[in-house]
mmCIF file of C-alpha atoms in Angstrom:
data_model
loop_
_atom_site.group_PDB
_atom_site.id
_atom_site.type_symbol
_atom_site.label_atom_id
_atom_site.label_comp_id
_atom_site.label_asym_id
_atom_site.label_seq_id
_atom_site.Cartn_x
_atom_site.Cartn_y
_atom_site.Cartn_z
ATOM 1 C CA MET Q 673 69.014 77.670 10.807
ATOM 2 C CA LEU Q 674 70.673 74.531 12.156
ATOM 3 C CA PHE Q 675 67.779 74.038 14.589
ATOM 4 C CA LEU Q 676 65.234 74.341 11.765
ATOM 5 C CA ASN Q 677 67.119 71.869 9.568
ATOM 6 C CA THR Q 678 67.440 69.417 12.441
ATOM 7 C CA THR Q 679 63.745 69.763 13.265
ATOM 8 C CA LEU Q 680 62.688 69.215 9.656
ATOM 9 C CA TYR Q 681 64.955 66.189 9.400
ATOM 10 C CA GLY Q 682 63.541 64.847 12.681
ATOM 11 C CA ILE Q 683 59.987 65.209 11.376
ATOM 12 C CA GLN Q 684 60.931 63.368 8.186
ATOM 13 C CA LEU Q 685 62.553 60.548 10.152
ATOM 14 C CA GLY Q 686 59.611 60.422 12.554
ATOM 15 C CA LEU Q 687 57.177 60.023 9.671
ATOM 16 C CA CYS Q 688 59.285 57.150 8.325
ATOM 17 C CA TYR Q 689 59.166 55.455 11.732
ATOM 18 C CA ALA Q 690 55.411 56.074 12.018
ATOM 19 C CA VAL Q 691 54.852 53.217 9.588
ATOM 20 C CA VAL Q 692 57.038 51.024 11.790
ATOM 21 C CA ALA Q 693 54.980 52.046 14.813
ATOM 22 C CA LEU Q 694 51.815 50.959 13.019
ATOM 23 C CA GLY Q 695 53.376 47.553 12.378
ATOM 24 C CA MET Q 696 54.439 47.250 15.997
ATOM 25 C CA TYR Q 697 50.914 48.181 17.071
ATOM 26 C CA ILE Q 698 49.529 45.281 15.058
ATOM 27 C CA ALA Q 699 52.025 42.813 16.523
ATOM 28 C CA TYR Q 700 51.808 43.891 20.159
ATOM 29 C CA SER Q 701 48.232 45.150 20.560
ATOM 30 C CA VAL Q 702 46.116 43.413 17.948
ATOM 31 C CA LEU Q 703 47.841 40.017 17.837
ATOM 32 C CA ASP Q 704 49.242 40.053 21.392
ATOM 33 C CA PHE Q 705 52.510 38.760 19.926
ATOM 34 C CA PRO Q 706 55.596 40.221 21.652
ATOM 35 C CA ASP Q 707 57.692 40.138 18.510
ATOM 36 C CA LEU Q 708 61.338 40.899 19.196
ATOM 37 C CA THR Q 709 62.248 40.096 15.606
ATOM 38 C CA THR Q 710 62.144 43.799 14.828
ATOM 39 C CA ASP Q 711 65.254 44.365 16.961
ATOM 40 C CA GLY Q 712 67.183 42.225 14.491
ATOM 41 C CA SER Q 713 65.294 43.014 11.288
ATOM 42 C CA PHE Q 714 65.878 46.794 11.404
ATOM 43 C CA PRO Q 715 69.670 46.503 11.227
ATOM 44 C CA LEU Q 716 69.343 43.708 8.671
ATOM 45 C CA GLY Q 717 67.131 45.886 6.484
ATOM 46 C CA GLY Q 718 69.615 48.736 6.774
ATOM 47 C CA VAL Q 719 72.518 46.538 5.736
ATOM 48 C CA ILE Q 720 70.562 44.942 2.876
ATOM 49 C CA GLY Q 721 69.483 48.378 1.650
ATOM 50 C CA THR Q 722 73.042 49.679 1.873
ATOM 51 C CA ILE Q 723 74.433 46.678 0.006
ATOM 52 C CA LEU Q 724 71.847 47.144 -2.729
ATOM 53 C CA LEU Q 725 72.693 50.858 -2.953
ATOM 54 C CA TYR Q 726 76.486 50.717 -2.702
ATOM 55 C CA ARG Q 727 77.445 47.347 -4.140
ATOM 56 C CA CYS Q 728 74.668 46.733 -6.652
ATOM 57 C CA GLY Q 729 74.024 50.361 -7.614
ATOM 58 C CA LEU Q 730 70.260 49.958 -7.452
ATOM 59 C CA HIS Q 731 67.824 52.848 -7.261
ATOM 60 C CA PRO Q 732 66.921 53.742 -3.655
ATOM 61 C CA LEU Q 733 63.317 52.581 -4.101
ATOM 62 C CA LEU Q 734 64.491 49.149 -5.246
ATOM 63 C CA ALA Q 735 66.901 48.980 -2.314
ATOM 64 C CA LEU Q 736 64.006 49.884 -0.007
ATOM 65 C CA ILE Q 737 61.905 47.087 -1.490
ATOM 66 C CA GLY Q 738 64.794 44.652 -0.958
ATOM 67 C CA ALA Q 739 65.145 45.719 2.680
ATOM 68 C CA PHE Q 740 61.369 45.409 3.119
ATOM 69 C CA ALA Q 741 61.453 41.893 1.666
ATOM 70 C CA ALA Q 742 64.222 40.924 4.099
ATOM 71 C CA GLY Q 743 62.044 42.134 6.976
ATOM 72 C CA MET Q 744 59.071 40.172 5.666
ATOM 73 C CA ILE Q 745 61.153 37.011 5.457
ATOM 74 C CA THR Q 746 62.408 37.406 9.020
ATOM 75 C CA GLY Q 747 58.855 37.928 10.264
ATOM 76 C CA ALA Q 748 57.732 34.835 8.382
ATOM 77 C CA VAL Q 749 60.520 32.813 10.001
ATOM 78 C CA THR Q 750 59.382 33.967 13.448
ATOM 79 C CA GLY Q 751 55.789 33.066 12.630
ATOM 80 C CA ALA Q 752 56.813 29.650 11.302
ATOM 81 C CA LEU Q 753 58.838 28.913 14.436
ATOM 82 C CA HIS Q 754 55.806 29.709 16.566
ATOM 83 C CA VAL Q 755 53.048 28.141 14.476
ATOM 84 C CA LYS Q 756 54.729 25.130 12.887
ATOM 85 C CA PHE Q 757 57.255 24.206 15.562
ATOM 86 C CA GLY Q 758 55.250 25.209 18.635
ATOM 87 C CA ILE Q 759 57.898 27.515 20.082
ATOM 88 C CA SER Q 760 56.422 30.218 22.319
ATOM 89 C CA LYS Q 761 55.805 33.645 20.833
ATOM 90 C CA LEU Q 762 58.461 35.407 22.863
ATOM 91 C CA LEU Q 763 61.118 32.737 22.446
ATOM 92 C CA SER Q 764 60.636 32.493 18.678
ATOM 93 C CA GLY Q 765 61.226 36.251 18.403
ATOM 94 C CA ILE Q 766 64.321 36.018 20.591
ATOM 95 C CA ILE Q 767 65.742 33.158 18.490
ATOM 96 C CA VAL Q 768 65.285 35.038 15.216
ATOM 97 C CA MET Q 769 66.556 38.319 16.701
ATOM 98 C CA THR Q 770 69.715 36.639 17.979
ATOM 99 C CA ALA Q 771 70.340 34.904 14.657
ATOM 100 C CA LEU Q 772 69.812 38.162 12.771
ATOM 101 C CA LEU Q 773 72.473 39.930 14.804
ATOM 102 C CA SER Q 774 75.050 37.420 13.517
ATOM 103 C CA VAL Q 775 73.737 37.617 9.966
ATOM 104 C CA THR Q 776 73.821 41.419 10.041
ATOM 105 C CA LEU Q 777 77.375 41.445 11.363
ATOM 106 C CA ALA Q 778 78.470 39.047 8.611
ATOM 107 C CA LEU Q 779 76.777 41.170 5.945
ATOM 108 C CA THR Q 780 78.372 44.324 7.371
ATOM 109 C CA THR Q 781 81.785 42.673 7.102
ATOM 110 C CA ILE Q 782 81.043 41.748 3.478
ATOM 111 C CA LEU Q 783 79.862 45.289 2.760
ATOM 112 C CA THR Q 784 82.754 47.166 4.303
ATOM 113 C CA GLY Q 785 85.561 44.634 4.209
ATOM 114 C CA ASN Q 786 86.543 45.491 7.779
ATOM 115 C CA GLY Q 787 83.275 45.234 9.735
ATOM 116 C CA PHE Q 788 82.962 48.961 10.393
ATOM 117 C CA THR Q 789 79.590 50.470 9.653
ATOM 118 C CA VAL Q 790 78.935 53.222 7.167
ATOM 119 C CA THR Q 791 76.180 55.791 7.034
ATOM 120 C CA ASN Q 792 73.672 56.377 4.274
ATOM 121 C CA PHE Q 793 73.205 60.031 5.183
ATOM 122 C CA SER Q 794 76.402 61.126 3.449
ATOM 123 C CA TYR Q 795 75.717 59.066 0.329
ATOM 124 C CA THR Q 796 74.676 61.438 -2.451
ATOM 125 C CA ALA Q 797 75.636 59.901 -5.805
ATOM 126 C CA ASN Q 798 72.579 57.654 -5.880
ATOM 127 C CA GLY Q 799 71.369 58.392 -2.369
ATOM 128 C CA PHE Q 800 68.000 58.789 -0.801
ATOM 129 C CA SER Q 801 67.565 62.275 -2.189
ATOM 130 C CA GLY Q 802 67.042 60.538 -5.537
ATOM 131 C CA ILE Q 803 63.563 59.521 -4.389
ATOM 132 C CA PHE Q 804 62.520 63.166 -4.132
ATOM 133 C CA ASN Q 805 64.352 64.577 -7.160
ATOM 134 C CA THR Q 806 62.414 66.883 -9.456
ATOM 135 C CA LYS Q 807 63.517 68.549 -12.678
ATOM 136 C CA ASP Q 808 64.287 71.704 -10.662
ATOM 137 C CA GLY Q 809 66.361 69.884 -8.041
ATOM 138 C CA ILE Q 810 65.507 68.148 -4.786
ATOM 139 C CA LEU Q 811 62.020 68.644 -3.380
ATOM 140 C CA PRO Q 812 62.092 71.117 -0.471
ATOM 141 C CA ALA Q 813 61.868 69.753 3.090
ATOM 142 C CA GLY Q 814 58.223 70.811 3.375
ATOM 143 C CA GLY Q 815 57.388 68.866 0.231
ATOM 144 C CA ILE Q 816 59.195 65.776 1.502
ATOM 145 C CA ILE Q 817 57.281 66.019 4.781
ATOM 146 C CA ALA Q 818 54.004 66.356 2.868
ATOM 147 C CA VAL Q 819 54.776 63.267 0.750
ATOM 148 C CA LEU Q 820 55.784 61.217 3.790
ATOM 149 C CA ALA Q 821 52.703 62.371 5.742
ATOM 150 C CA ALA Q 822 50.504 61.378 2.810
ATOM 151 C CA VAL Q 823 52.130 57.928 2.665
ATOM 152 C CA VAL Q 824 51.619 57.421 6.417
ATOM 153 C CA LEU Q 825 47.997 58.570 6.144
ATOM 154 C CA VAL Q 826 47.291 56.233 3.229
ATOM 155 C CA ILE Q 827 48.824 53.274 5.087
ATOM 156 C CA LYS Q 828 46.802 54.135 8.206
ATOM 157 C CA LEU Q 829 43.565 54.359 6.184
ATOM 158 C CA LEU Q 830 44.336 51.055 4.446
ATOM 159 C CA LEU Q 831 44.904 49.392 7.826
ATOM 160 C CA ASP Q 832 41.634 50.833 9.141
ATOM 161 C CA PHE Q 833 39.839 49.497 6.066
ATOM 162 C CA TYR Q 834 41.500 46.092 6.435
ATOM 163 C CA PHE Q 835 40.492 45.742 10.081
ATOM 164 C CA LYS Q 836 36.854 46.293 9.060
ATOM 165 C CA THR Q 837 36.928 43.337 6.659
ATOM 166 C CA LYS Q 838 36.231 39.725 7.601
ATOM 167 C CA ALA Q 839 39.948 38.871 7.503
ATOM 168 C CA GLY Q 840 40.707 41.867 9.721
ATOM 169 C CA PHE Q 841 38.097 40.817 12.266
ATOM 170 C CA MET Q 842 39.514 37.291 12.248
ATOM 171 C CA LEU Q 843 43.027 38.667 12.796
ATOM 172 C CA THR Q 844 41.797 40.711 15.752
ATOM 173 C CA ALA Q 845 39.933 37.696 17.124
ATOM 174 C CA ALA Q 846 43.059 35.542 16.771
ATOM 175 C CA GLY Q 847 44.916 38.014 18.968
ATOM 176 C CA ASN Q 848 42.161 38.307 21.543
ATOM 177 C CA ASN Q 849 40.981 34.701 21.762
ATOM 178 C CA GLU Q 850 42.604 31.913 19.747
ATOM 179 C CA THR Q 851 40.062 29.424 21.075
ATOM 180 C CA LEU Q 852 37.248 31.305 19.354
ATOM 181 C CA ILE Q 853 39.024 30.989 16.012
ATOM 182 C CA THR Q 854 39.351 27.245 16.574
ATOM 183 C CA TYR Q 855 35.653 26.979 17.442
ATOM 184 C CA LEU Q 856 34.843 28.765 14.188
ATOM 185 C CA GLY Q 857 36.691 26.028 12.309
ATOM 186 C CA LYS Q 858 39.601 28.225 11.285
ATOM 187 C CA ASP Q 859 43.337 27.791 11.836
ATOM 188 C CA ALA Q 860 44.510 30.373 14.400
ATOM 189 C CA GLY Q 861 48.100 29.937 13.206
ATOM 190 C CA PHE Q 862 47.093 31.051 9.726
ATOM 191 C CA TYR Q 863 45.904 34.365 11.070
#
């Protein structure tokens, strides 16, 4: 039974990280941008989400949106360092990643008071199971996996649709050949 529970939990976690893998695919393969910001933005998102759950008492979906917004801001900072200040792609990611490690440590100290980390997996009062609550209790593991698989599939289909639009083709072209974008009269940094 323990093996089955662990396997089901692993599938759920893997489906959550599948969305992250799609984002990494865009950065590394489509844009040819070795973005190391993610190494600092994951822990930052976890701490922001935990602060919003524990300290602010927000619903898990709102905490997830807050963590997502923190990740978007860190990515925008990396992009601004590269595009506006002319810092190389790799170095701009390293700068932001290094800064985020300090910010995350400071936020962890604020959250816990002593700097030790806590886990969200034991948090049940307003924890992540609240996302999948039904009137009969928590959705079974198979139902959670089905919901997460549907979310991943929808995001994948939306990305496929986006890359078939003009903006998607321009984004792909910006990753493959920035000079072409310039010749077309567009700003490669925008894409």
